[in-house]
């Protein structure tokens, strides 16, 4: 038996103890993404490509592909946002992309929000969604569509519902990843 089991350690009275430094809270700011952020955005996205079904991509995104998407988004005047820590680390990102390429769809977009693994469950997704919808509306976008995997993305569906997205359809077995069939939930929000 250990001595501590018989004689518990003594503790100094509270007024004699050295005060602990308070733990730093989870802090971040949201700003427009820059090309310098792209390697960090790519790392966040590729984590989901390799480890989840929230994206149906099966191959890691290249920096060239992301750069082209980023430049196209900027050309359209659509928001591409990052959340960064006080030290400048990219914690997550949010963007919208054209829903379809035909001109008649020009006021409709699909949203995407991805968070770094250590940044989930802390309100960051909600903050990014708030900023993204505000910026999308300011850019003249009228409809936002979310295409969400039907398995493993319950938190994403719940968050979209909190923001007023409504389910407008489901498609079963439209994707095949990790040796299994996956469907999608389609949700939509009007920004009028």
Tab-separated table of C-alpha atoms in Angstrom:
chain	number	residue	atom	x	y	z
A	1	UNK	CA	0.000	0.000	0.000
A	2	UNK	CA	1.100	3.511	-0.701
A	3	UNK	CA	1.657	5.927	2.118
A	4	UNK	CA	-0.795	8.330	0.470
A	5	UNK	CA	-3.580	5.836	1.009
A	6	UNK	CA	-3.098	6.097	4.770
A	7	UNK	CA	-2.060	9.717	4.961
A	8	UNK	CA	-3.780	11.832	2.332
A	9	UNK	CA	-1.709	14.682	0.992
A	10	UNK	CA	-2.147	17.907	2.794
A	11	UNK	CA	-3.373	20.891	0.875
A	12	UNK	CA	-2.644	24.499	1.601
A	13	UNK	CA	-5.614	26.608	2.587
A	14	UNK	CA	-7.129	28.399	-0.406
A	15	UNK	CA	-5.789	31.819	0.623
A	16	UNK	CA	-2.195	30.458	0.626
A	17	UNK	CA	-2.349	28.643	-2.720
A	18	UNK	CA	-0.845	30.151	-5.834
A	19	UNK	CA	-3.771	31.137	-8.034
A	20	UNK	CA	-4.057	29.169	-11.255
A	21	UNK	CA	-3.994	30.967	-14.529
A	22	UNK	CA	-7.443	30.726	-16.072
A	23	UNK	CA	-7.563	28.475	-19.103
A	24	UNK	CA	-7.754	30.396	-22.303
A	25	UNK	CA	-11.200	30.172	-23.843
A	26	UNK	CA	-11.783	29.143	-27.406
A	27	UNK	CA	-11.301	32.373	-29.302
A	28	UNK	CA	-11.463	33.104	-33.001
A	29	UNK	CA	-12.236	35.762	-35.534
A	30	UNK	CA	-13.782	35.421	-38.979
A	31	UNK	CA	-12.328	37.111	-42.027
A	32	UNK	CA	-12.120	36.762	-45.788
A	33	UNK	CA	-9.873	33.919	-46.870
A	34	UNK	CA	-6.676	34.736	-48.744
A	35	UNK	CA	-4.526	32.622	-51.023
A	36	UNK	CA	-2.072	32.234	-48.131
A	37	UNK	CA	-4.819	30.344	-46.233
A	38	UNK	CA	-5.313	27.757	-48.970
A	39	UNK	CA	-2.784	25.153	-47.751
A	40	UNK	CA	-4.513	25.168	-44.333
A	41	UNK	CA	-7.990	25.004	-45.897
A	42	UNK	CA	-6.810	22.125	-48.063
A	43	UNK	CA	-5.514	20.222	-45.008
A	44	UNK	CA	-8.863	20.631	-43.225
A	45	UNK	CA	-10.831	19.488	-46.269
A	46	UNK	CA	-8.556	16.558	-47.070
A	47	UNK	CA	-8.971	15.273	-43.507
A	48	UNK	CA	-12.680	14.828	-44.287
A	49	UNK	CA	-11.947	13.298	-47.686
A	50	UNK	CA	-9.801	10.612	-46.058
A	51	UNK	CA	-11.807	10.006	-42.887
A	52	UNK	CA	-15.501	10.674	-43.407
A	53	UNK	CA	-18.478	10.569	-45.704
A	54	UNK	CA	-19.463	14.217	-45.239
A	55	UNK	CA	-17.829	14.789	-48.612
A	56	UNK	CA	-18.169	12.311	-51.427
A	57	UNK	CA	-14.727	13.216	-52.783
A	58	UNK	CA	-12.453	10.182	-52.645
A	59	UNK	CA	-9.177	11.764	-53.745
A	60	UNK	CA	-7.414	14.521	-51.812
A	61	UNK	CA	-7.907	17.973	-53.231
A	62	UNK	CA	-4.801	19.485	-54.786
A	63	UNK	CA	-3.643	22.996	-54.088
A	64	UNK	CA	-4.102	23.832	-57.781
A	65	UNK	CA	-7.751	22.669	-57.677
A	66	UNK	CA	-8.425	24.672	-54.518
A	67	UNK	CA	-6.692	27.741	-55.923
A	68	UNK	CA	-8.894	27.584	-59.062
A	69	UNK	CA	-12.042	27.235	-56.921
A	70	UNK	CA	-10.933	30.120	-54.698
A	71	UNK	CA	-10.267	32.413	-57.663
A	72	UNK	CA	-13.580	31.496	-59.318
A	73	UNK	CA	-15.433	32.236	-56.061
A	74	UNK	CA	-13.701	35.624	-55.816
A	75	UNK	CA	-14.502	36.422	-59.470
A	76	UNK	CA	-18.198	35.776	-58.777
A	77	UNK	CA	-18.102	37.977	-55.674
A	78	UNK	CA	-19.172	35.112	-53.433
A	79	UNK	CA	-17.942	34.788	-49.843
A	80	UNK	CA	-15.063	32.521	-48.888
A	81	UNK	CA	-14.418	32.912	-45.168
A	82	UNK	CA	-11.983	31.510	-42.632
A	83	UNK	CA	-12.117	31.383	-38.849
A	84	UNK	CA	-8.710	31.967	-37.308
A	85	UNK	CA	-7.335	31.674	-33.792
A	86	UNK	CA	-5.756	34.704	-32.091
A	87	UNK	CA	-2.400	33.282	-33.237
A	88	UNK	CA	-3.539	33.179	-36.871
A	89	UNK	CA	-4.161	29.422	-37.197
A	90	UNK	CA	-6.986	28.548	-39.608
A	91	UNK	CA	-9.603	26.688	-37.561
A	92	UNK	CA	-12.266	26.251	-40.220
A	93	UNK	CA	-13.751	27.754	-43.351
A	94	UNK	CA	-17.040	28.452	-45.088
A	95	UNK	CA	-17.870	29.213	-48.697
A	96	UNK	CA	-20.581	29.036	-51.294
A	97	UNK	CA	-20.259	27.733	-54.837
A	98	UNK	CA	-22.660	27.945	-57.775
A	99	UNK	CA	-25.434	25.369	-57.504
A	100	UNK	CA	-25.321	24.673	-61.242
A	101	UNK	CA	-23.341	26.164	-64.109
A	102	UNK	CA	-26.323	27.324	-66.186
A	103	UNK	CA	-26.921	31.090	-66.093
A	104	UNK	CA	-30.471	30.796	-64.774
A	105	UNK	CA	-29.081	29.369	-61.517
A	106	UNK	CA	-26.828	32.386	-60.868
A	107	UNK	CA	-28.646	33.443	-57.674
A	108	UNK	CA	-28.550	29.952	-56.133
A	109	UNK	CA	-25.517	28.500	-54.367
A	110	UNK	CA	-24.456	25.465	-52.371
A	111	UNK	CA	-22.850	26.126	-49.003
A	112	UNK	CA	-19.885	24.325	-47.455
A	113	UNK	CA	-18.532	24.595	-43.920
A	114	UNK	CA	-15.593	22.524	-42.693
A	115	UNK	CA	-13.913	22.729	-39.299
A	116	UNK	CA	-10.542	21.536	-38.107
A	117	UNK	CA	-10.890	18.421	-35.962
A	118	UNK	CA	-9.974	20.260	-32.731
A	119	UNK	CA	-12.489	23.050	-33.437
A	120	UNK	CA	-15.735	21.090	-33.528
A	121	UNK	CA	-18.423	21.386	-30.879
A	122	UNK	CA	-17.376	24.881	-29.789
A	123	UNK	CA	-19.817	27.083	-31.706
A	124	UNK	CA	-17.477	27.733	-34.606
A	125	UNK	CA	-19.774	26.181	-37.223
A	126	UNK	CA	-22.648	28.376	-36.034
A	127	UNK	CA	-20.485	31.506	-36.197
A	128	UNK	CA	-19.263	30.642	-39.692
A	129	UNK	CA	-22.810	29.915	-40.898
A	130	UNK	CA	-24.045	33.239	-39.514
A	131	UNK	CA	-21.290	35.173	-41.283
A	132	UNK	CA	-21.633	33.150	-44.484
A	133	UNK	CA	-25.376	33.755	-44.807
A	134	UNK	CA	-24.972	37.477	-44.101
A	135	UNK	CA	-22.243	37.797	-46.722
A	136	UNK	CA	-24.130	35.660	-49.251
A	137	UNK	CA	-27.206	37.862	-48.922
A	138	UNK	CA	-25.073	40.991	-49.323
A	139	UNK	CA	-23.606	39.440	-52.509
A	140	UNK	CA	-27.107	39.171	-54.009
A	141	UNK	CA	-27.603	35.456	-53.502
A	142	UNK	CA	-31.268	34.491	-53.132
A	143	UNK	CA	-31.250	30.737	-52.407
A	144	UNK	CA	-28.789	28.556	-50.502
A	145	UNK	CA	-28.846	24.795	-50.963
A	146	UNK	CA	-27.154	22.317	-48.641
A	147	UNK	CA	-26.331	18.820	-49.857
A	148	UNK	CA	-25.641	16.747	-46.751
A	149	UNK	CA	-24.706	13.082	-46.444
A	150	UNK	CA	-27.579	11.067	-45.012
A	151	UNK	CA	-25.317	9.129	-42.629
A	152	UNK	CA	-22.839	10.580	-40.156
A	153	UNK	CA	-23.831	14.206	-40.663
A	154	UNK	CA	-26.650	14.572	-38.143
A	155	UNK	CA	-24.974	17.592	-36.505
A	156	UNK	CA	-24.818	19.359	-39.869
A	157	UNK	CA	-28.501	18.679	-40.549
A	158	UNK	CA	-29.437	19.976	-37.083
A	159	UNK	CA	-27.387	23.144	-37.545
A	160	UNK	CA	-28.971	23.854	-40.930
A	161	UNK	CA	-32.427	23.386	-39.386
A	162	UNK	CA	-31.534	25.913	-36.651
A	163	UNK	CA	-30.756	28.425	-39.395
A	164	UNK	CA	-34.104	27.928	-41.082
A	165	UNK	CA	-33.071	25.522	-43.821
A	166	UNK	CA	-35.870	23.119	-44.652
A	167	UNK	CA	-35.550	19.672	-46.078
A	168	UNK	CA	-36.641	19.663	-49.717
A	169	UNK	CA	-35.657	16.155	-50.716
A	170	UNK	CA	-33.595	13.038	-50.275
A	171	UNK	CA	-31.687	10.953	-52.742
A	172	UNK	CA	-30.748	7.425	-51.804
A	173	UNK	CA	-27.646	5.537	-52.878
A	174	UNK	CA	-26.223	8.300	-55.077
A	175	UNK	CA	-22.675	8.033	-53.719
A	176	UNK	CA	-20.367	5.086	-53.104
A	177	UNK	CA	-17.507	5.613	-50.673
A	178	UNK	CA	-15.653	3.333	-48.243
A	179	UNK	CA	-17.327	0.309	-49.825
A	180	UNK	CA	-20.861	1.424	-49.017
A	181	UNK	CA	-23.719	3.289	-50.660
A	182	UNK	CA	-24.631	6.724	-49.358
A	183	UNK	CA	-27.508	9.085	-49.924
A	184	UNK	CA	-28.000	12.808	-49.505
A	185	UNK	CA	-30.405	15.132	-47.749
A	186	UNK	CA	-31.191	18.310	-49.694
A	187	UNK	CA	-31.983	21.398	-47.640
A	188	UNK	CA	-32.765	24.922	-48.798
A	189	UNK	CA	-32.979	28.421	-47.344
A	190	UNK	CA	-34.266	31.566	-48.998
A	191	UNK	CA	-32.317	34.778	-48.311
A	192	UNK	CA	-34.967	37.140	-49.762
